Short mmCIF file of C-alpha atoms and ligand atoms in Angstrom, two decimals:
data_model
loop_
_atom_site.label_atom_id
_atom_site.label_comp_id
_atom_site.label_asym_id
_atom_site.label_seq_id
_atom_site.Cartn_x
_atom_site.Cartn_y
_atom_site.Cartn_z
CA UNK V 1 -19.21 22.71 6.94
CA UNK V 2 -17.58 26.15 6.41
CA UNK V 3 -16.28 26.97 2.89
CA UNK V 4 -13.03 25.27 1.96
CA UNK V 5 -9.81 27.26 2.14
CA UNK V 6 -8.54 27.79 -1.42
CA UNK V 7 -5.30 25.98 -2.24
CA UNK V 8 -4.06 28.12 -5.13
CA UNK V 9 -0.44 28.43 -4.00
CA UNK V 10 0.87 25.77 -1.62
CA UNK V 11 4.39 25.70 -0.22
CA UNK V 12 5.53 22.23 0.90
CA UNK V 13 8.72 21.85 2.91
CA UNK V 14 10.33 18.42 2.57
CA UNK V 15 8.56 17.73 -0.73
CA UNK V 16 11.31 15.42 -2.02
CA UNK V 17 10.72 12.97 0.84
CA UNK V 18 8.34 10.03 1.11
CA UNK V 19 5.15 11.78 2.21
CA UNK V 20 6.05 15.15 0.64
CA UNK V 21 6.49 13.75 -2.88
CA UNK V 22 3.11 12.00 -2.64
CA UNK V 23 1.53 15.21 -1.33
CA UNK V 24 2.92 17.22 -4.27
CA UNK V 25 1.49 14.68 -6.74
CA UNK V 26 -1.97 14.90 -5.17
CA UNK V 27 -1.88 18.71 -5.08
CA UNK V 28 -0.87 18.91 -8.74
CA UNK V 29 -3.92 16.82 -9.65
CA UNK V 30 -5.88 20.01 -8.89
CA UNK V 31 -5.74 22.15 -12.03
CA UNK V 32 -5.87 25.49 -10.16
CA UNK V 33 -3.10 24.66 -7.68
CA UNK V 34 0.55 25.71 -7.94
CA UNK V 35 3.14 24.21 -5.60
CA UNK V 36 6.57 25.20 -4.36
CA UNK V 37 8.74 22.38 -3.03
CA UNK V 38 11.24 23.81 -0.52
CA UNK V 39 13.70 21.01 0.26
CA UNK V 40 17.40 20.69 1.07
CA UNK V 41 17.57 17.35 -0.76
CA UNK V 42 19.38 15.60 2.08
CA UNK V 43 20.01 11.87 1.65
CA UNK V 44 16.24 11.39 2.24
CA UNK V 45 15.23 13.79 -0.55
CA UNK V 46 15.30 11.55 -3.60
CA UNK V 47 15.59 13.39 -6.91
CA UNK V 48 13.74 10.62 -8.76
CA UNK V 49 10.75 11.13 -6.46
CA UNK V 50 10.09 14.61 -7.88
CA UNK V 51 11.82 14.53 -11.30
CA UNK V 52 8.57 13.53 -13.09
CA UNK V 53 6.86 16.62 -11.63
CA UNK V 54 9.34 19.14 -13.10
CA UNK V 55 7.83 19.46 -16.60
CA UNK V 56 4.62 20.78 -14.98
CA UNK V 57 4.83 24.58 -14.98
CA UNK V 58 2.75 24.63 -11.77
CA UNK V 59 5.62 22.88 -9.95
CA UNK V 60 8.54 24.94 -8.60
CA UNK V 61 11.47 23.90 -6.50
CA UNK V 62 13.89 25.65 -4.15
CA UNK V 63 16.86 23.61 -2.93
CA UNK V 64 17.58 25.12 0.45
CA UNK V 65 17.69 24.37 4.14
CA UNK V 66 14.79 25.21 6.50
CA UNK V 67 17.25 26.79 8.92
CA UNK V 68 18.38 29.20 6.17
CA UNK V 69 16.13 32.14 7.12
CA UNK V 70 17.18 34.32 4.18
CA UNK V 71 16.45 31.61 1.58
CA UNK V 72 13.17 30.73 3.27
CA UNK V 73 12.07 34.38 3.51
CA UNK V 74 12.88 34.90 -0.16
CA UNK V 75 10.92 31.80 -1.19
CA UNK V 76 7.92 32.67 1.01
CA UNK V 77 7.93 36.33 -0.10
CA UNK V 78 8.14 35.52 -3.80
CA UNK V 79 5.62 32.64 -3.78
CA UNK V 80 3.20 34.16 -1.24
CA UNK V 81 1.49 30.84 -0.38
CA UNK V 82 -2.09 30.44 0.84
CA UNK V 83 -0.95 27.43 2.87
CA UNK V 84 2.41 26.11 4.04
CA UNK V 85 2.61 22.37 4.77
CA UNK V 86 5.70 21.81 6.90
CA UNK V 87 7.08 18.29 6.45
CA UNK V 88 10.85 18.88 6.24
CA UNK V 89 12.47 16.91 9.03
CA UNK V 90 15.06 14.37 9.93
CA UNK V 91 12.75 11.39 10.32
CA UNK V 92 14.66 8.18 11.08
CA UNK V 93 14.74 7.16 14.77
CA UNK V 94 17.98 5.15 14.42
CA UNK V 95 19.76 8.13 12.92
CA UNK V 96 18.45 10.31 15.75
CA UNK V 97 20.09 7.98 18.27
CA UNK V 98 23.41 8.18 16.39
CA UNK V 99 23.32 11.95 15.71
CA UNK V 100 20.73 13.78 17.85
CA UNK V 101 22.13 17.29 17.24
CA UNK V 102 21.29 17.05 13.58
CA UNK V 103 17.66 16.39 14.56
CA UNK V 104 17.65 19.36 16.94
CA UNK V 105 18.94 21.56 14.14
CA UNK V 106 16.47 20.55 11.43
CA UNK V 107 13.39 19.65 13.45
CA UNK V 108 13.54 22.31 16.18
CA UNK V 109 15.64 25.15 14.75
CA UNK V 110 14.13 24.57 11.30
CA UNK V 111 10.58 24.86 12.65
CA UNK V 112 11.51 27.96 14.68
CA UNK V 113 12.96 29.53 11.53
CA UNK V 114 9.83 28.75 9.53
CA UNK V 115 7.61 30.18 12.27
CA UNK V 116 9.60 33.44 12.32
CA UNK V 117 9.66 33.80 8.55
CA UNK V 118 5.98 32.87 8.10
CA UNK V 119 4.84 35.17 10.90
CA UNK V 120 6.77 38.09 9.42
CA UNK V 121 5.30 37.39 5.98
CA UNK V 122 1.72 37.00 7.19
CA UNK V 123 2.10 40.03 9.46
CA UNK V 124 2.79 42.19 6.42
CA UNK V 125 -0.42 41.17 4.64
CA UNK V 126 -3.06 42.93 6.75
CA UNK V 127 -5.51 41.23 9.13
CA UNK V 128 -8.15 40.08 6.59
CA UNK V 129 -5.62 38.52 4.27
CA UNK V 130 -3.54 37.07 7.13
CA UNK V 131 -6.61 35.26 8.51
CA UNK V 132 -6.95 33.35 5.22
CA UNK V 133 -3.44 31.90 5.47
CA UNK V 134 -2.60 28.67 7.29
CA UNK V 135 0.45 26.76 8.45
CA UNK V 136 -0.04 22.98 8.60
CA UNK V 137 2.65 21.54 10.84
CA UNK V 138 3.20 17.79 10.41
CA UNK V 139 4.04 16.01 13.65
CA UNK V 140 3.91 12.29 14.52
CA UNK V 141 2.14 9.82 16.82
CA UNK V 142 5.53 9.18 18.47
CA UNK V 143 5.41 12.39 20.53
CA UNK V 144 2.93 10.72 22.92
CA UNK V 145 5.41 7.95 23.71
CA UNK V 146 4.34 4.38 24.46
CA UNK V 147 0.58 3.86 24.97
CA UNK V 148 -0.69 0.79 26.84
CA UNK V 149 -3.53 -1.16 25.24
CA UNK V 150 -6.42 -0.65 24.90
CA UNK V 151 -5.85 3.12 25.20
CA UNK V 152 -5.27 5.45 22.28
CA UNK V 153 -3.77 8.95 22.66
CA UNK V 154 -6.30 11.75 22.36
CA UNK V 155 -5.72 15.34 21.31
CA UNK V 156 -4.44 17.23 24.36
CA UNK V 157 -2.86 14.21 26.06
CA UNK V 158 0.59 14.86 27.54
CA UNK V 159 3.69 14.26 25.47
CA UNK V 160 6.19 11.61 26.61
CA UNK V 161 8.68 11.31 23.74
CA UNK V 162 11.26 8.54 24.08
CA UNK V 163 13.70 8.99 21.20
CA UNK V 164 15.71 12.04 20.13
CA UNK V 165 13.54 12.02 16.98
CA UNK V 166 10.24 12.18 18.86
CA UNK V 167 11.67 14.67 21.39
CA UNK V 168 12.61 17.08 18.60
CA UNK V 169 9.21 16.65 16.94
CA UNK V 170 7.56 17.33 20.32
CA UNK V 171 9.68 20.46 20.76
CA UNK V 172 8.65 21.66 17.31
CA UNK V 173 4.96 21.09 18.18
CA UNK V 174 5.38 23.16 21.34
CA UNK V 175 6.90 25.99 19.32
CA UNK V 176 3.93 25.92 16.94
CA UNK V 177 1.56 25.90 19.94
CA UNK V 178 3.37 28.88 21.47
CA UNK V 179 3.27 30.84 18.20
CA UNK V 180 -0.47 30.17 18.00
CA UNK V 181 -1.17 31.36 21.53
CA UNK V 182 1.37 34.16 21.83
CA UNK V 183 1.23 35.66 18.34
CA UNK V 184 -2.17 34.39 17.16
CA UNK V 185 -0.54 32.59 14.23
CA UNK V 186 -3.03 30.55 12.18
CA UNK V 187 -1.68 27.03 12.38
CA UNK V 188 -2.85 23.45 12.80
CA UNK V 189 -0.83 20.47 13.99
CA UNK V 190 -1.40 17.06 12.40
CA UNK V 191 -0.21 13.76 13.90
CA UNK V 192 -0.16 10.88 11.42
CA UNK V 193 0.66 7.29 12.40
CA UNK V 194 3.28 5.13 10.59
CA UNK V 195 3.02 5.52 6.84
CA UNK V 196 3.59 2.88 4.20
CA UNK V 197 3.58 3.15 0.42
CA UNK V 198 5.79 3.87 -2.58
CA UNK V 199 8.96 6.03 -2.46
CA UNK V 200 9.78 5.54 1.23
CA UNK V 201 13.52 5.81 1.75
CA UNK V 202 15.01 2.29 2.04
CA UNK V 203 16.08 2.55 5.67
CA UNK V 204 12.63 2.20 7.26
CA UNK V 205 10.95 -1.08 8.20
CA UNK V 206 8.69 -1.64 5.17
CA UNK V 207 11.20 -0.90 2.38
CA UNK V 208 14.09 -2.60 4.22
CA UNK V 209 12.05 -5.79 4.67
CA UNK V 210 10.71 -5.61 1.10
CA UNK V 211 14.07 -5.10 -0.59
CA UNK V 212 15.87 -7.70 1.50
CA UNK V 213 13.09 -10.22 0.88
CA UNK V 214 13.26 -9.53 -2.87
CA UNK V 215 17.04 -10.08 -2.80
CA UNK V 216 16.84 -13.18 -0.59
CA UNK V 217 18.89 -11.43 2.14
CA UNK V 218 18.43 -11.68 5.93
CA UNK V 219 15.70 -9.34 7.22
CA UNK V 220 16.65 -7.75 10.56
CA UNK V 221 13.81 -7.43 13.09
CA UNK V 222 14.36 -5.50 16.32
CA UNK V 223 13.97 -7.55 19.52
CA UNK V 224 11.10 -10.02 19.38
CA UNK V 225 9.19 -7.92 16.82
CA UNK V 226 6.28 -7.46 19.23
CA UNK V 227 6.22 -3.64 19.00
CA UNK V 228 2.84 -2.48 17.78
CA UNK V 229 2.33 0.39 15.36
CA UNK V 230 -0.75 1.79 13.68
CA UNK V 231 -0.36 2.02 9.90
CA UNK V 232 -1.68 4.52 7.40
CA UNK V 233 -1.22 4.34 3.63
CA UNK V 234 0.66 7.40 2.37
CA UNK V 235 -2.25 8.28 0.02
CA UNK V 236 -4.59 8.34 3.01
CA UNK V 237 -2.13 10.41 5.04
CA UNK V 238 -1.83 12.93 2.22
CA UNK V 239 -5.62 13.11 1.85
CA UNK V 240 -5.76 13.91 5.57
CA UNK V 241 -3.09 16.62 5.25
CA UNK V 242 -4.99 18.20 2.35
CA UNK V 243 -8.23 18.02 4.36
CA UNK V 244 -6.43 19.79 7.23
CA UNK V 245 -5.16 22.45 4.80
CA UNK V 246 -8.63 23.04 3.34
CA UNK V 247 -10.83 22.62 6.41
CA UNK V 248 -8.45 22.94 9.36
CA UNK V 249 -9.63 25.22 12.15
CA UNK V 250 -6.72 27.50 13.18
CA UNK V 251 -5.53 26.36 16.60
CA UNK V 252 -6.76 22.79 16.13
CA UNK V 253 -4.81 19.56 16.34
CA UNK V 254 -5.73 16.51 14.28
CA UNK V 255 -4.94 12.80 14.52
CA UNK V 256 -4.64 10.70 11.37
CA UNK V 257 -4.75 6.98 12.17
CA UNK V 258 -5.24 3.95 9.95
CA UNK V 259 -8.19 1.64 9.56
CA UNK V 260 -11.15 2.21 7.26
CA UNK V 261 -13.61 1.67 10.14
CA UNK V 262 -15.20 4.62 11.91
CA UNK V 263 -14.65 3.38 15.45
CA UNK V 264 -12.61 5.36 17.97
CA UNK V 265 -9.91 2.70 18.21
CA UNK V 266 -7.47 2.40 15.32
CA UNK V 267 -7.97 -0.83 13.45
CA UNK V 268 -4.62 -1.15 11.69
CA UNK V 269 -2.49 -1.95 14.72
CA UNK V 270 -0.02 -4.63 13.75
CA UNK V 271 3.13 -5.89 15.44
CA UNK V 272 6.33 -5.31 13.50
CA UNK V 273 6.66 -9.08 13.19
CA UNK V 274 3.24 -9.35 11.55
CA UNK V 275 4.11 -6.53 9.13
CA UNK V 276 7.39 -8.19 8.13
CA UNK V 277 5.71 -11.59 7.74
CA UNK V 278 3.02 -10.05 5.52
CA UNK V 279 5.75 -8.45 3.41
CA UNK V 280 7.55 -11.80 3.08
CA UNK V 281 4.30 -13.44 1.95
CA UNK V 282 3.63 -10.62 -0.55
CA UNK V 283 7.17 -10.99 -1.96
CA UNK V 284 6.58 -14.75 -2.29
CA UNK V 285 3.57 -13.85 -4.46
CA UNK V 286 5.49 -11.33 -6.60
CA UNK V 287 8.60 -13.53 -7.05
CA UNK V 288 7.63 -17.16 -6.36
CA UNK V 289 11.17 -18.47 -7.03
CA UNK V 290 11.85 -18.09 -3.29
CA UNK V 291 14.91 -15.82 -3.47
CA UNK V 292 18.55 -16.89 -3.36
CA UNK V 293 18.20 -20.19 -1.49
CA UNK V 294 14.52 -21.04 -2.08
CA UNK V 295 11.54 -21.46 0.25
CA UNK V 296 9.15 -18.98 1.82
CA UNK V 297 10.77 -15.61 2.62
CA UNK V 298 9.73 -15.78 6.29
CA UNK V 299 12.84 -17.92 6.73
CA UNK V 300 14.92 -14.76 6.16
CA UNK V 301 13.65 -12.99 9.32
CA UNK V 302 16.47 -12.57 11.86
CA UNK V 303 16.01 -11.14 15.34
CA UNK V 304 18.61 -8.49 16.17
CA UNK V 305 19.31 -6.60 19.43
CA UNK V 306 16.44 -4.25 20.22
CA UNK V 307 16.67 -0.51 19.57
CA UNK V 308 17.41 1.41 22.80
CA UNK V 309 14.29 3.09 24.16
CA UNK V 310 12.09 1.22 21.68
CA UNK V 311 8.45 2.08 22.43
CA UNK V 312 6.16 -0.96 22.72
CA UNK V 313 3.08 0.58 21.14
CA UNK V 314 1.81 3.79 19.55
CA UNK V 315 -1.90 4.42 19.11
CA UNK V 316 -4.00 7.48 18.25
CA UNK V 317 -7.70 8.08 18.67
CA UNK V 318 -8.66 9.76 15.39
CA UNK V 319 -12.47 9.67 15.71
CA UNK V 320 -12.88 13.42 16.37
CA UNK V 321 -10.45 14.36 13.58
CA UNK V 322 -12.28 12.10 11.13
CA UNK V 323 -15.52 13.93 11.88
CA UNK V 324 -14.00 17.41 11.85
CA UNK V 325 -12.02 16.93 8.65
CA UNK V 326 -14.56 14.73 6.83
CA UNK V 327 -11.69 12.29 6.30
CA UNK V 328 -11.15 8.61 6.67
CA UNK V 329 -8.55 6.19 5.31
CA UNK V 330 -9.43 4.09 2.27
CA UNK V 331 -6.55 1.62 1.96
CA UNK V 332 -6.48 -1.47 4.18
CA UNK V 333 -3.00 -2.31 5.45
CA UNK V 334 -2.88 -5.81 3.93
CA UNK V 335 -3.77 -4.41 0.48
CA UNK V 336 -1.44 -1.43 0.86
CA UNK V 337 1.52 -3.61 1.84
CA UNK V 338 0.97 -5.90 -1.14
CA UNK V 339 0.79 -2.90 -3.50
CA UNK V 340 3.90 -1.38 -1.89
CA UNK V 341 5.84 -4.62 -2.39
CA UNK V 342 4.82 -4.63 -6.08
CA UNK V 343 5.95 -1.00 -6.42
CA UNK V 344 9.44 -1.72 -5.03
CA UNK V 345 9.73 -4.85 -7.21
CA UNK V 346 8.93 -2.76 -10.30
CA UNK V 347 10.98 0.36 -9.56
CA UNK V 348 14.60 -0.77 -9.45
CA UNK V 349 15.88 2.54 -10.89
CA UNK V 350 14.31 4.53 -8.01
CA UNK V 351 15.74 2.07 -5.47
CA UNK V 352 19.23 2.36 -7.00
CA UNK V 353 19.12 6.17 -6.88
CA UNK V 354 17.92 6.19 -3.27
CA UNK V 355 20.68 3.74 -2.31
CA UNK V 356 23.31 5.99 -3.93
CA UNK V 357 21.94 9.04 -2.06
CA UNK V 358 22.06 7.15 1.25
CA UNK V 359 25.70 6.24 0.83
CA UNK V 360 26.91 9.84 0.41
CA UNK V 361 30.16 10.71 2.20
CA UNK V 362 28.56 12.77 4.97
CA UNK V 363 25.91 10.20 5.73
CA UNK V 364 26.17 7.92 8.69
CA UNK V 365 24.54 4.51 8.29
CA UNK V 366 23.20 2.73 11.36
P1 NAD S 401 11.50 11.77 4.77
O1 NAD S 401 12.69 11.53 5.64
O2 NAD S 401 11.18 10.76 3.71
O3 NAD S 401 11.67 13.16 4.01
C1 NAD S 401 12.12 14.32 4.66
C2 NAD S 401 12.36 15.40 3.60
O4 NAD S 401 12.81 16.58 4.30
C3 NAD S 401 13.44 15.03 2.60
O5 NAD S 401 13.02 15.37 1.30
C4 NAD S 401 14.64 15.87 3.02
O6 NAD S 401 15.48 16.24 1.95
C5 NAD S 401 13.95 17.08 3.64
N1 NAD S 401 14.80 17.75 4.63
C6 NAD S 401 15.46 17.16 5.66
N2 NAD S 401 16.17 18.09 6.35
C7 NAD S 401 15.92 19.27 5.74
C8 NAD S 401 16.35 20.60 5.98
N3 NAD S 401 17.19 20.89 6.99
N4 NAD S 401 15.89 21.59 5.18
C9 NAD S 401 15.03 21.30 4.15
N5 NAD S 401 14.62 20.06 3.87
C10 NAD S 401 15.06 19.06 4.65
O7 NAD S 401 10.27 12.00 5.73
P2 NAD S 401 8.75 11.52 5.57
O8 NAD S 401 8.65 10.12 6.01
O9 NAD S 401 8.24 11.94 4.24
O10 NAD S 401 8.06 12.41 6.71
C11 NAD S 401 7.60 13.73 6.43
C12 NAD S 401 7.11 14.35 7.72
O11 NAD S 401 6.08 13.55 8.29
C13 NAD S 401 8.19 14.48 8.80
O12 NAD S 401 8.00 15.70 9.45
C14 NAD S 401 7.93 13.30 9.72
O13 NAD S 401 8.36 13.59 11.03
C15 NAD S 401 6.42 13.19 9.62
N6 NAD S 401 5.86 11.84 9.84
C16 NAD S 401 6.29 10.78 9.07
C17 NAD S 401 5.71 9.52 9.27
C18 NAD S 401 6.13 8.34 8.45
O14 NAD S 401 5.68 7.21 8.74
N7 NAD S 401 6.93 8.49 7.40
C19 NAD S 401 4.73 9.33 10.26
C20 NAD S 401 4.33 10.44 11.03
C21 NAD S 401 4.91 11.67 10.79
#
C-alpha cells in the first residue's frame, strides 16, 4: 500500500450532524490531528453533539453556510486543510419532498461553492503541494435508485435517483466528477449505506422508532415495511471515511456497505419492518415494564400511508472498496441497534435538545 496521506488539519463540513460529530470524535483521537467543523447548525446540527469537543484546543468551529463563498474561502484560507470531508447536506427524504428547493440550495449549490473555493485555494499552493490535498465528498447509496435483488450497485453503475434528496446528492456527485475531469481536482466520492448509531437526529427511522417505543407511543411504519436497506454502524462509516481520506486514490469512488463478511453481497440487508421489530425487542430489554399500556413494544407498530416514490431496496457492492481501502465494518446490525437503543435511553438531555432544535419556527415538520 502507498504511504498514508497525513491528516494534520482536517476540515469537516456538517460536523454537528449525526455522522459528522462521530467523525470529529474519531479524528480527535489522533493526537497530531486538528479539525475545523464548518457547519451552519441548521435544525440537524445539534449543539450537544459537539459541545464536549470544544475544550480541546485542536477543535475549531465556524458557524456558517456552505453556500456562503466568502465565509468558506476565509475558513479554508486560514485553516489550510490537508483534507476536506464534505458532509454538510440536507439529509431527510421526507423534508426533501416537502421542500425540494432547500435541498437544491444546500446539496447542489453548496457543493458547487465548496468546489470553487477549494479549487481556488489548492490552485494557489503550487503543483506539488496541491497534489497532497484531497476532497472527500460524501454521497449516498440512494443515488443509484432501487436495485432488484440479488443485484448490488457497483462503482460506475448509472444513477437513477427517485427522491429530491437523492437527486440533489446525485447532482452534487456529478459536479465533483466534472471538477475532477475538467480541472484535475483531487477528489474521491464515497457512498455509504444507511447509518445507525448514537446522535442521529430524531426524525429518521431508528431514532423515531426507538424514542416512540421508549415512550410507549405508536411507531409509524411506511407502507407494509417491506423496503430493504443495507445498514452500517456510524463508527464503521466513519472508519471508512477516514480510510478514504488517508488512502483514497484521487478520482476514485468507494462504496461503504454493512456486514462484517468479506463477500461481494452486503450482509446487513434488513426490511424496515425487521429493523423496527428489532428496536422494539431491544427496548423491551432496556425497559421491561412494557411502556404506557404494557406488553411487548411490537404492538405499537402502526402502518401508515407509504412515502411517495419510496424505493423498494438499496444495495451496494463494496468488495472492491474494502480491498482498496483496507476497510471492513466491525459492528453487526443486531448488536449496533441494541447499543443504539441503550444510548437513546440513557441520553435524555441530548434528545430534549434535538427536539427543541427541530421545532424551531422556520422548520417544517413532516
Ligand atoms: P445530518 O442531517 O445529521 O447532518 C447534516 C449537517 O449538515 C448538520 O450538522 C447541519 O447543520 C449541516 N448543514 C446542513 N445544511 C448546511 C448548510 N447549508 N451549510 C452548512 N452546514 C449545513 O446528516 P448525516 O446523517 O450526518 O449525513 C451526513 C452526510 O452523509 C450527508 O451528506 C448525507 O447525505 C450522507 N449520508 C448519510 C447517511 C445516513 O444514513 N445518515 C447515509 C449515506 C450518506
